[in-house]
Coordinates of N, CA and C in Angstrom, one line a residue:
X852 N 0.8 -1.2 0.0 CA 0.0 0.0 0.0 C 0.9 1.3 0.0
X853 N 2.1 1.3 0.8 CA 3.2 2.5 0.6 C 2.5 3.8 0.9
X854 N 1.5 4.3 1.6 CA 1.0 5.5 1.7 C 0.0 6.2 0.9
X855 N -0.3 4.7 -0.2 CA -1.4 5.3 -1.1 C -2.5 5.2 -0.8
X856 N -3.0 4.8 0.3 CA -4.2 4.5 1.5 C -4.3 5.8 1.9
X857 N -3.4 6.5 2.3 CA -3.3 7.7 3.7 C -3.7 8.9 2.2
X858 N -3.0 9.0 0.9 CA -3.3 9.8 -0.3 C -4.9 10.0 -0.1
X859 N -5.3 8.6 -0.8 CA -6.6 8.7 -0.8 C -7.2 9.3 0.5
X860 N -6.9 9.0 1.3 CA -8.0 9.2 2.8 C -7.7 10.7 3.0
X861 N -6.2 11.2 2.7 CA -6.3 12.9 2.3 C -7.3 13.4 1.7
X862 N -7.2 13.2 0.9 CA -8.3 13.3 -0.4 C -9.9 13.2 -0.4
X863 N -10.2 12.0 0.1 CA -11.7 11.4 0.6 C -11.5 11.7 2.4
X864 N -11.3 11.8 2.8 CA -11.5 12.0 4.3 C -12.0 10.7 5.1
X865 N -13.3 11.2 5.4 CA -13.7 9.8 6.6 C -14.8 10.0 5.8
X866 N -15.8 10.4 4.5 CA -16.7 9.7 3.5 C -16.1 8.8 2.9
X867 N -14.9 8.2 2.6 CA -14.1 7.6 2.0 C -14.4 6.3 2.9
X868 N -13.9 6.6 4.2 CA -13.9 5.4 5.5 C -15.3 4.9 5.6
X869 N -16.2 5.7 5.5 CA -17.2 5.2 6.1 C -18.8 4.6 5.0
X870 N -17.8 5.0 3.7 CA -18.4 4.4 2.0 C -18.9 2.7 2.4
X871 N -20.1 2.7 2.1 CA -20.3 0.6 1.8 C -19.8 0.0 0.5
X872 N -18.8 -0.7 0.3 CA -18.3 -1.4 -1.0 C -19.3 -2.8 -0.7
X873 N -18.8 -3.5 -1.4 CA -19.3 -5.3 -1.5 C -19.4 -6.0 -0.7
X874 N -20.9 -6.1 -0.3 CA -21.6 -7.1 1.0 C -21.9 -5.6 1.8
X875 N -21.4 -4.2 1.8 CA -22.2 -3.1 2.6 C -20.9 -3.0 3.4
X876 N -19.8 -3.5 3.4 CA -18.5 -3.9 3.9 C -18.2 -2.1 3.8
X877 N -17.0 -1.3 4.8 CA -16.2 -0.4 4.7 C -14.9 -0.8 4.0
X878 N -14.4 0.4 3.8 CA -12.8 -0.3 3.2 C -12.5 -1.2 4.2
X879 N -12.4 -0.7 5.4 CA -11.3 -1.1 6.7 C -11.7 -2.9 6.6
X880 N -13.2 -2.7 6.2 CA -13.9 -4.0 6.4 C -13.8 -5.3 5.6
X881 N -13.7 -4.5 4.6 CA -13.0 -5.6 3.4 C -11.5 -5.7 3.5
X882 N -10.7 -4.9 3.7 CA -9.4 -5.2 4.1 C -9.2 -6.5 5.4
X883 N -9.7 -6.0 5.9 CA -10.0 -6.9 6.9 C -10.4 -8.4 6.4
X884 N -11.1 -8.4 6.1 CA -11.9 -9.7 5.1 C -11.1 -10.5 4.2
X885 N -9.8 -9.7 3.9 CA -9.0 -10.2 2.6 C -7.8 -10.1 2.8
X886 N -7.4 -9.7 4.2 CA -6.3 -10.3 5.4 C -5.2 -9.0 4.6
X887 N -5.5 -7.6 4.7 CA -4.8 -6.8 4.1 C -4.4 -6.1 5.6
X888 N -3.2 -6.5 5.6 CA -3.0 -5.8 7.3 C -2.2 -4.8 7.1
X889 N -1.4 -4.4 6.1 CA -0.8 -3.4 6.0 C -1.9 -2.3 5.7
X890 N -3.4 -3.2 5.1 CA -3.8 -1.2 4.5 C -5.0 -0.9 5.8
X891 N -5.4 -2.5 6.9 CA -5.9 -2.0 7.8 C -4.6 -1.0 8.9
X892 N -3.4 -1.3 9.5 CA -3.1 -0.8 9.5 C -3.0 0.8 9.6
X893 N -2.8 0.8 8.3 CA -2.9 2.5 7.3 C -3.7 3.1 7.7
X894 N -4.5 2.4 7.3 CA -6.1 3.3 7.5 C -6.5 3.6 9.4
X895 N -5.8 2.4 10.3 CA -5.8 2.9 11.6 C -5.2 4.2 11.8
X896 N -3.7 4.0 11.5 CA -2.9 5.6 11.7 C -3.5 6.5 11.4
X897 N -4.0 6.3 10.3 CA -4.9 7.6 9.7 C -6.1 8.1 10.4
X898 N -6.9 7.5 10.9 CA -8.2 7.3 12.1 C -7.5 8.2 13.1
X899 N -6.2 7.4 14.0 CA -6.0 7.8 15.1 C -5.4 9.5 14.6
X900 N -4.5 9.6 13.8 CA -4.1 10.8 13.2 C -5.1 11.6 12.9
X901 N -6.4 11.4 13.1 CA -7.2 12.6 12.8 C -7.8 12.7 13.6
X902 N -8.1 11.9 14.4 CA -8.3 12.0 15.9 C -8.2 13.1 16.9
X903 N -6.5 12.7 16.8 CA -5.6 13.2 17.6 C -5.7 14.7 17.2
X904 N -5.5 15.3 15.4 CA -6.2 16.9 15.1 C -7.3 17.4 15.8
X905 N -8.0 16.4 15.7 CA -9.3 16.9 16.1 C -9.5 17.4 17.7
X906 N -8.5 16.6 18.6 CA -8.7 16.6 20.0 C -7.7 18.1 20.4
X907 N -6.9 17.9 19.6 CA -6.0 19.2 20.0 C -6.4 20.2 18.8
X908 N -7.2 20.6 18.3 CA -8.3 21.7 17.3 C -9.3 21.9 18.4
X909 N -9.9 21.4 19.6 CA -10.9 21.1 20.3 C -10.2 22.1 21.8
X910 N -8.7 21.6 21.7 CA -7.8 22.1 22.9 C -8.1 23.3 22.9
X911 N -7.3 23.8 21.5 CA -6.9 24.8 21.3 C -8.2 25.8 21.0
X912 N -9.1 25.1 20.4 CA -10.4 25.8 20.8 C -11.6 26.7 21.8
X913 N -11.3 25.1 23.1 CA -11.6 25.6 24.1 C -10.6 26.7 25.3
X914 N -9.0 26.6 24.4 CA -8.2 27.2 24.9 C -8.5 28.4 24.7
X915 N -8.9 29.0 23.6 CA -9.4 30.6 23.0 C -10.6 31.2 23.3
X916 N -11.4 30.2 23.8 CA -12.8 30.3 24.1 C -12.6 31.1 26.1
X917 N -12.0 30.4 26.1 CA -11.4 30.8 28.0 C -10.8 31.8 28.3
X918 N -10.1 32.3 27.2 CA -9.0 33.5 26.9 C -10.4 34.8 27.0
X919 N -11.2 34.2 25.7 CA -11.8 35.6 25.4 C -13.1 35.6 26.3
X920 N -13.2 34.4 27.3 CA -14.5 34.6 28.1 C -14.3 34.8 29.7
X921 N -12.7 35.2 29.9 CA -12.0 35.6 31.0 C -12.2 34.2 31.9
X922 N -12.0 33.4 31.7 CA -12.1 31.8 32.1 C -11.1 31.7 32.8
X923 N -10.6 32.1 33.9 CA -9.3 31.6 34.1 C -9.2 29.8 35.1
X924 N -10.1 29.9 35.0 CA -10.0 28.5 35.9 C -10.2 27.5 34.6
X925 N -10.6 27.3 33.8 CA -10.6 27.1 32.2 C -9.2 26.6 31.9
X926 N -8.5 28.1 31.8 CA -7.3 28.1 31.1 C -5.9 27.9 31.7
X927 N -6.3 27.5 33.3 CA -5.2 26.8 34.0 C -5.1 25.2 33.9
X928 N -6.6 24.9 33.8 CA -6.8 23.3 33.3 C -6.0 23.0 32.2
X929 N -6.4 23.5 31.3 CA -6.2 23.6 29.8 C -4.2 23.5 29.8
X930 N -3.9 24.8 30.3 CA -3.0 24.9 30.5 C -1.5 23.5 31.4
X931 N -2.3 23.4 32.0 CA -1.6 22.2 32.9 C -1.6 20.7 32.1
X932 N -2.7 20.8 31.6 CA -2.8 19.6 30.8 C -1.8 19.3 29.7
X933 N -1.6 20.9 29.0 CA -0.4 20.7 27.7 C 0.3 22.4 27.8
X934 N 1.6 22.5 28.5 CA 2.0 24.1 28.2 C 1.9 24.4 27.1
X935 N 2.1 23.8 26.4 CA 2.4 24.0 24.5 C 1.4 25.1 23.9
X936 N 0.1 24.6 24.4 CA -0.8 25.3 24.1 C -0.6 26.8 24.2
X937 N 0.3 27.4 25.2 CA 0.4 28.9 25.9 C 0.4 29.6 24.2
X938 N 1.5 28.8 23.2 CA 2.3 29.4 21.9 C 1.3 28.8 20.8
X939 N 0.3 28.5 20.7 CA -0.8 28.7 19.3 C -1.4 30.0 19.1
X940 N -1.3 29.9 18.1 CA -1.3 31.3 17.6 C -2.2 31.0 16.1
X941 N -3.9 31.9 16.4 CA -4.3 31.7 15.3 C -4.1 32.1 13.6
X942 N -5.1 32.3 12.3 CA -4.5 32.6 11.2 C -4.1 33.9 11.0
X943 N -4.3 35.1 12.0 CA -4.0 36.4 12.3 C -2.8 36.7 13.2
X944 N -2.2 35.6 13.4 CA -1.2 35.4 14.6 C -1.3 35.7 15.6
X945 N -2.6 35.6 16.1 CA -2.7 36.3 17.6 C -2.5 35.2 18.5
X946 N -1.8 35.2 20.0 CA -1.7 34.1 20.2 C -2.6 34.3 21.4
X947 N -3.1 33.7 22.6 CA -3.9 34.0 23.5 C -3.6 35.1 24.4
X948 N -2.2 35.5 24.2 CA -2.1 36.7 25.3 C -2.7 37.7 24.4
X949 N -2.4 37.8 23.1 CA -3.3 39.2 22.2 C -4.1 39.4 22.5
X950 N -5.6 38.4 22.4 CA -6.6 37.8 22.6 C -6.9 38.9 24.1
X951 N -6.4 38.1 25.0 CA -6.3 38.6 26.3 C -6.5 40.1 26.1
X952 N -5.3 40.8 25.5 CA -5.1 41.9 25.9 C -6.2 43.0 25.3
X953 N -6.7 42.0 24.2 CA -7.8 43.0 23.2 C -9.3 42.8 23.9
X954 N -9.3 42.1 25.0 CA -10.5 41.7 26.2 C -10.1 42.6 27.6
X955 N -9.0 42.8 27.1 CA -8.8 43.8 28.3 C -8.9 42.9 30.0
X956 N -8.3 41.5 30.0 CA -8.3 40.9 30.8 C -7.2 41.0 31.8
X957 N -7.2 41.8 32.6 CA -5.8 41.5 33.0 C -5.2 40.6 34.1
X958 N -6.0 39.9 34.6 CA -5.6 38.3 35.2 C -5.5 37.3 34.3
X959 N -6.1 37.6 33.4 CA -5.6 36.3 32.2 C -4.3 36.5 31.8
X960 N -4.3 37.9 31.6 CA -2.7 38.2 30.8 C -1.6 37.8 32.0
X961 N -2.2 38.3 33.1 CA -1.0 38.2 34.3 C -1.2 36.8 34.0
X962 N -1.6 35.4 34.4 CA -1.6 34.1 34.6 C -0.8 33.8 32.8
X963 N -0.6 34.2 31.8 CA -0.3 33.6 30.4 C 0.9 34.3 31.1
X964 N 0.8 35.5 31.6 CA 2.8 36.1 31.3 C 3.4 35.2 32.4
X965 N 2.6 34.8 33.4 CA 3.2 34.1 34.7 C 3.7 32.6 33.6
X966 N 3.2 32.0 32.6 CA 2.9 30.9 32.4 C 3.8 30.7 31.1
X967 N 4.1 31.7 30.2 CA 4.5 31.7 29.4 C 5.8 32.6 28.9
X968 N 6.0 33.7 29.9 CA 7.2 34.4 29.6 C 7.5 35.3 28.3
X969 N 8.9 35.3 28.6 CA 9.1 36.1 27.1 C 8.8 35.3 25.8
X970 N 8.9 34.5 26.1 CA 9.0 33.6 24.5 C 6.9 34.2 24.2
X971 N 6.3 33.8 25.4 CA 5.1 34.3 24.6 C 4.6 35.9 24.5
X972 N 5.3 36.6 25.2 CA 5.4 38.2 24.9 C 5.8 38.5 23.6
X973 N 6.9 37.5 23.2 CA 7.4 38.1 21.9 C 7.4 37.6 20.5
X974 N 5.8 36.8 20.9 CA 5.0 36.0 19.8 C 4.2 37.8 18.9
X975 N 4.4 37.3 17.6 CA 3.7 38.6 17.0 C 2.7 38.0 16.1
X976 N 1.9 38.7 15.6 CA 0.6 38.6 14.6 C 1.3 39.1 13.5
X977 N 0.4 38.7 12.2 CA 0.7 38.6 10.7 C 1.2 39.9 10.6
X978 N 0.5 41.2 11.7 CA 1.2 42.4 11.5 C 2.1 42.9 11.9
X979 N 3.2 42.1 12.5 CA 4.0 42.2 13.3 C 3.7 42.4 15.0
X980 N 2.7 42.7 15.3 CA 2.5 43.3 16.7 C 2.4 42.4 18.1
X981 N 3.3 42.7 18.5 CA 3.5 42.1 20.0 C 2.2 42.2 20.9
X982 N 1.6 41.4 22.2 CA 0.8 41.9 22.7 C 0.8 43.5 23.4
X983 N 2.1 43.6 23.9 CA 2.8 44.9 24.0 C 2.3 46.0 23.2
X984 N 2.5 45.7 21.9 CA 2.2 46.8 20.9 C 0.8 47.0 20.5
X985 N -0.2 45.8 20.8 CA -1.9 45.7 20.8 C -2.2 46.6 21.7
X986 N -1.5 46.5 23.0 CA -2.0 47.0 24.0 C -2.2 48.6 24.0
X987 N -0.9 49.1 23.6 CA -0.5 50.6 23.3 C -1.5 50.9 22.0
X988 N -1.4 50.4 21.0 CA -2.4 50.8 20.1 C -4.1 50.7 20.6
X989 N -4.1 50.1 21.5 CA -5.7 50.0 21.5 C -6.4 50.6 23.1
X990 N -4.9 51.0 23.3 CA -5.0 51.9 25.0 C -6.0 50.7 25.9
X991 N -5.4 49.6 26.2 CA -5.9 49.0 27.4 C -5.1 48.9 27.8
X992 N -5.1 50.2 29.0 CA -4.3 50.5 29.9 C -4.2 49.5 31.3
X993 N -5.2 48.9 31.5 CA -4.7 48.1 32.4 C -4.1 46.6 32.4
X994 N -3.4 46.5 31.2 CA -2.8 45.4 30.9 C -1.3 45.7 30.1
X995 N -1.4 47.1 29.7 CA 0.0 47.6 29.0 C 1.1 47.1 30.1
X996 N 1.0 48.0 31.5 CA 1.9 47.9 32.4 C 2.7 46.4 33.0
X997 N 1.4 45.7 32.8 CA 1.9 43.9 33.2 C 2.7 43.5 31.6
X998 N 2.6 43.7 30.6 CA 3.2 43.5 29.4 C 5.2 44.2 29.8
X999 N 5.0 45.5 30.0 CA 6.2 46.0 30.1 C 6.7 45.4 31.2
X1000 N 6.6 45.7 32.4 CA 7.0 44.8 33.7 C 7.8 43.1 33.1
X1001 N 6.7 42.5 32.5 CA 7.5 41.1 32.2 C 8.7 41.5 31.0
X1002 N 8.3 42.3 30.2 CA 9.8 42.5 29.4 C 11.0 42.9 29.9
X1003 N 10.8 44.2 31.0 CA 11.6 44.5 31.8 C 12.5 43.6 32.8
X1004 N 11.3 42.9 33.0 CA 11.7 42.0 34.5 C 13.3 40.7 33.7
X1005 N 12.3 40.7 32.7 CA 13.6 39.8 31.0 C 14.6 40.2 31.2
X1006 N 14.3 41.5 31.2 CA 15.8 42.0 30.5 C 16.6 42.5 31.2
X1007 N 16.1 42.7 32.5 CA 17.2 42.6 34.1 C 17.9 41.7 34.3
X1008 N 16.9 40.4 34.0 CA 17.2 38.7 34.4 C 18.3 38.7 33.3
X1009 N 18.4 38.8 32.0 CA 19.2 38.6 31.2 C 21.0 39.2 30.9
X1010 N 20.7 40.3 31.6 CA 21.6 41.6 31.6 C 22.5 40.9 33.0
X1011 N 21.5 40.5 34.0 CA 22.0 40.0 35.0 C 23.1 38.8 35.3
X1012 N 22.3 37.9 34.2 CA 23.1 36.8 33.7 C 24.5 37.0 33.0
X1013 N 24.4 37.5 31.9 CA 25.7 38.1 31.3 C 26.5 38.7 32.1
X1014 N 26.4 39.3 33.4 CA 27.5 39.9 34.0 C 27.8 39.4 35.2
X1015 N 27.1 38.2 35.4 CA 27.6 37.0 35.9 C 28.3 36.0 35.3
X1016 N 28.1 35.6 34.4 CA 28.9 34.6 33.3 C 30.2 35.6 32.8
X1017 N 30.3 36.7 32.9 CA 31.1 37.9 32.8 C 32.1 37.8 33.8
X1018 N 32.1 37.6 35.2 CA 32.9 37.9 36.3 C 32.8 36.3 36.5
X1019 N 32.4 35.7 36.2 CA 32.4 33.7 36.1 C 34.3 33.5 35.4
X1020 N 33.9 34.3 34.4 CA 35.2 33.7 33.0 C 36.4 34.8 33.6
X1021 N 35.7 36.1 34.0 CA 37.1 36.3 34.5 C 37.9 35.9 35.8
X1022 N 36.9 35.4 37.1 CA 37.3 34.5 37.6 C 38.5 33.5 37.2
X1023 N 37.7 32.8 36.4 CA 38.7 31.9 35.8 C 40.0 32.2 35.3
X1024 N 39.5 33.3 34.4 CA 41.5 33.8 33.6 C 41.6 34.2 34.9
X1025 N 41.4 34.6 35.9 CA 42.7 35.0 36.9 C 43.0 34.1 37.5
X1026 N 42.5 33.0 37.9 CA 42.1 31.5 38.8 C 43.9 31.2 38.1
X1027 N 43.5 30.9 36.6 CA 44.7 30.0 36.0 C 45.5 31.1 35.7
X1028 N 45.9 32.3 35.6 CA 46.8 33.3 35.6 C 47.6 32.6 37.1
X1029 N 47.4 32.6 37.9 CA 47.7 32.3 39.2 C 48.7 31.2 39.6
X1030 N 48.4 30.1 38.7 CA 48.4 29.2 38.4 C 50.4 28.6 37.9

């Protein structure tokens, strides 16, 4: 079969799967019947593989649904279940903290920056814009200030590190200068 099961089932979807051929049989069913284990197989992965879209399209659904309905007990569930989720980002690139910040939520935003950090601060939309920059453009002022704070707080942490790793290595060349 080499993947030409999974082509078609791209193609035909699950009307494809769920078609009656000879005796009212499914594919899976006549495969089965005619001891094709490679294309029942196939056609399992395929099942479970759409499945599996479907359940995390459903995640990520009720993940945005919690965002924009100030859900936070929602979106800690959600959250704990899969962090991954924090970085989906829909076809406008917004990712839940935008969301957030265009709801003017600001315990949601505080719990995604608690939860997600810079990496999700510095997620942008198709327009370039940071939640940072939604925020300022659309004056929800009580969520601007927790947006800067977490960049700030970064960039202390970061600056901090480097001048530690800084007096680390010089340590060292003096340590073996010594030597």
């Amino acid at each position: 079969t080499g993947g030409v099961i999974s082509r078609l089932l791209a193609l035909g979807g699950r009307e494809l799967l769920e078609q009656k051929y000879e005796g009212g049989q499914t594919a899976r069913e006549l495969a089965t019947a005619k001891g094709h284990t490679d294309a029942v197989a196939e056609i399992d992965r395929w099942v479970a593989q759409q499945a599996a879209w479907e359940q995390a399209e459903a995640r990520t659904s009720s993940f945005l649904a919690a965002v924009r309905d100030n859900d936070l007990a929602t979106l800690k569930t959600l959250v704990a279940r899969d962090v991954n989720i924090l970085y989906v980002q829909d076809a406008a690139g917004c990712s839940a903290l935008h969301r957030a910040v265009e709801g003017g939520h600001a315990d949601v935003v505080a719990y995604l920056l608690q939860q997600g950090g810079l990496r999700l601060a510095s997620l942008t939309t198709t327009q370039g814009l940071t939640a940072r920059d939604l925020a300022v453009l659309q004056h929800k002022t009580a969520v601007a200030p927790q947006l800067q704070c977490t960049l700030q707080s970064q960039t202390d942490r970061d600056q901090r590190r480097t001048e530690l790793e800084t007096a680390a290595r010089k340590a060292q060349e003096l340590a073996a200068q010594h030597q």
